[in-house]
Coordinates of N, CA and C in Angstrom, one line a residue:
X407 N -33.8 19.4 0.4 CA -33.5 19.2 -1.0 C -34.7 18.9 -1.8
X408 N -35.1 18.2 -1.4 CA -37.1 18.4 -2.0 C -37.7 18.9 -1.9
X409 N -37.6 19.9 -1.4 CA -38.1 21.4 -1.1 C -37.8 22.0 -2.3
X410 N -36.2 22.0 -2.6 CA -35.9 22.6 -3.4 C -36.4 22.5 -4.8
X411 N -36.0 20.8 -5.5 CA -36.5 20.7 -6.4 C -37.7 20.9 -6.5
X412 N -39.0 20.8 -5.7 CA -40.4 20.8 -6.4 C -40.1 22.3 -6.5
X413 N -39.6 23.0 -5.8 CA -39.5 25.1 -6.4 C -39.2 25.4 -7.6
X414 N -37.6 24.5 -8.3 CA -37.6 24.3 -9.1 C -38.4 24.2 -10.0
X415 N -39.4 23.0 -10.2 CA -39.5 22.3 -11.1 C -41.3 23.4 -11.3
X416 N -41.5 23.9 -10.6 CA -42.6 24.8 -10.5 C -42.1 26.3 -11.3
X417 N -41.1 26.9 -11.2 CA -40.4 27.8 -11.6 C -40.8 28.0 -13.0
X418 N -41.2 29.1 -13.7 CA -41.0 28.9 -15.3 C -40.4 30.7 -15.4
X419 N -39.4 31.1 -14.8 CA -38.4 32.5 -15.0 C -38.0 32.0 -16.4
X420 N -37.3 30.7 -16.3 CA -36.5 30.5 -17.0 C -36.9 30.5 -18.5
X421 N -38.4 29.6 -18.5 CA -38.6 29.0 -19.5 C -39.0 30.3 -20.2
X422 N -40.1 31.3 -19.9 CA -39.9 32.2 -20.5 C -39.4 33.3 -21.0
X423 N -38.1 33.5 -20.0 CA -36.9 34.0 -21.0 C -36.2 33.1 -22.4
X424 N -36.5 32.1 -22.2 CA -36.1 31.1 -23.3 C -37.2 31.3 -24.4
X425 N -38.9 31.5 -24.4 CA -39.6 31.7 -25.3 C -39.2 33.5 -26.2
X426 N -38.9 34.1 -25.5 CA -38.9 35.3 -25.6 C -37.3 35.5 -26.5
X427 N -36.3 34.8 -26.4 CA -35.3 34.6 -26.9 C -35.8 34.2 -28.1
X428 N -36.2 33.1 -28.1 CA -37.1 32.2 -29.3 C -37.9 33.2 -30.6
X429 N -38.6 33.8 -29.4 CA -39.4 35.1 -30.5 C -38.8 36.1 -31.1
X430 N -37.4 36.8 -30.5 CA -36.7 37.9 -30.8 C -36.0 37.3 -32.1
X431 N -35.6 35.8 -31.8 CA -34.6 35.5 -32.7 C -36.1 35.1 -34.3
X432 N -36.8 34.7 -33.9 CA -37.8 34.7 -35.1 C -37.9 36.2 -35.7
X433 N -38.1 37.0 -35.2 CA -38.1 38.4 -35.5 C -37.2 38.8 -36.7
X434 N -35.9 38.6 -36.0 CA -34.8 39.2 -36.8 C -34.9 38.2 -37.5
X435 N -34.8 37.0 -37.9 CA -34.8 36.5 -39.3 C -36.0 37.0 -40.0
X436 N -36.6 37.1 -39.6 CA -38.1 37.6 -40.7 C -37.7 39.3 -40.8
X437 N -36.8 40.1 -40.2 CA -36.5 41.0 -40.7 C -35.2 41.1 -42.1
X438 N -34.5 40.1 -41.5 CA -33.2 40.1 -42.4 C -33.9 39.3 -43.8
X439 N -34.6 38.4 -43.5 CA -35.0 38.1 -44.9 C -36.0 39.4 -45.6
X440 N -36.7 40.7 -45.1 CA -37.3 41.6 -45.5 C -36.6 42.4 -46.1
X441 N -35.6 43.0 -45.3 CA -34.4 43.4 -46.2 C -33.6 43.2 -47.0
X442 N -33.2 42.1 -47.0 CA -32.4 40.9 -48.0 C -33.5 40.9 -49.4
X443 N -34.7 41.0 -49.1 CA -35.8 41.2 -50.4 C -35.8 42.3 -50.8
X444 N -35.8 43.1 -49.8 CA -36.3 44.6 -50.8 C -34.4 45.2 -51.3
X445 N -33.5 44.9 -50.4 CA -32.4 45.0 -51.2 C -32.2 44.6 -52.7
X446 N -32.9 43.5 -52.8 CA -32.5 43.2 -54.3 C -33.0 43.4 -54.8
X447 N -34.9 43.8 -54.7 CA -35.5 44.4 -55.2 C -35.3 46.1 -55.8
X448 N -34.6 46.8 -54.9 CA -34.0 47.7 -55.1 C -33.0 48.2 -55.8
X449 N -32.1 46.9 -55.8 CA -30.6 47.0 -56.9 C -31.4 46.6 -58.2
X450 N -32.3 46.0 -58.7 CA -32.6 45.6 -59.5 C -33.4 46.8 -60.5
X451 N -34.3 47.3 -59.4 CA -34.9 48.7 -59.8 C -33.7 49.7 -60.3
X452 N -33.0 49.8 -59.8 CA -31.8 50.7 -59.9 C -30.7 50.6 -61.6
X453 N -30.7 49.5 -61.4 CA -29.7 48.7 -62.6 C -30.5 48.9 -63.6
X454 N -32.2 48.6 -63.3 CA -32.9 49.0 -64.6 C -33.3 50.3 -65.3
X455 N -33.5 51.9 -64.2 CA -32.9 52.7 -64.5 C -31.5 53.3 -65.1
X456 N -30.6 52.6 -64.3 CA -29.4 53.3 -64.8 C -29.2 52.7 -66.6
X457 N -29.7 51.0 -66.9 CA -29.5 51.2 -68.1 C -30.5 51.7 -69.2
X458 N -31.5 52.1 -68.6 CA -32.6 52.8 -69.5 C -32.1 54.3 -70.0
X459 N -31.3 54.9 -68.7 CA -30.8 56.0 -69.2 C -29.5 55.6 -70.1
X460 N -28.4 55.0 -70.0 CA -27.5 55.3 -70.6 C -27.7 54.1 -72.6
X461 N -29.4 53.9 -72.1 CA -29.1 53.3 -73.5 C -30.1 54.2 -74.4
X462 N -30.4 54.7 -73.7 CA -31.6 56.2 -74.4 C -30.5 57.2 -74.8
X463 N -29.1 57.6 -74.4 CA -28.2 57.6 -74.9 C -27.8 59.3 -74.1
X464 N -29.0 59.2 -72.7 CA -28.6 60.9 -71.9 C -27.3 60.5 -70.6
X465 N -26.6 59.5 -71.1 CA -25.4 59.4 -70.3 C -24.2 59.1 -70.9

């Protein structure tokens, strides 16, 4: 049984699938907040075309 645990406690499988979880999940929020930016940046660009045209009066 103390065999086992010092194997254990030597072991880092685990811990580094736990970092790598850690970093994936950093990822995807730094992605969703990138597109969550340029989405609105983009509706905004858009809304400001569409009312440029229909107040210039070619719609």
């Amino acid at each position: 049984m103390r065999q086992f645990l010092r194997k254990l406690g030597r072991r880092t499988d685990g811990a580094t699938a736990v970092e790598y979880g850690l970093i994936l999940a950093l990822i995807f929020l730094a992605m969703v907040g990138a597109v969550q930016t340029f989405g609105i940046t983009a509706i905004s660009f858009w809304t400001m075309v569409s009312e440029n045209i229909t107040g210039s009066g070619g719609g």
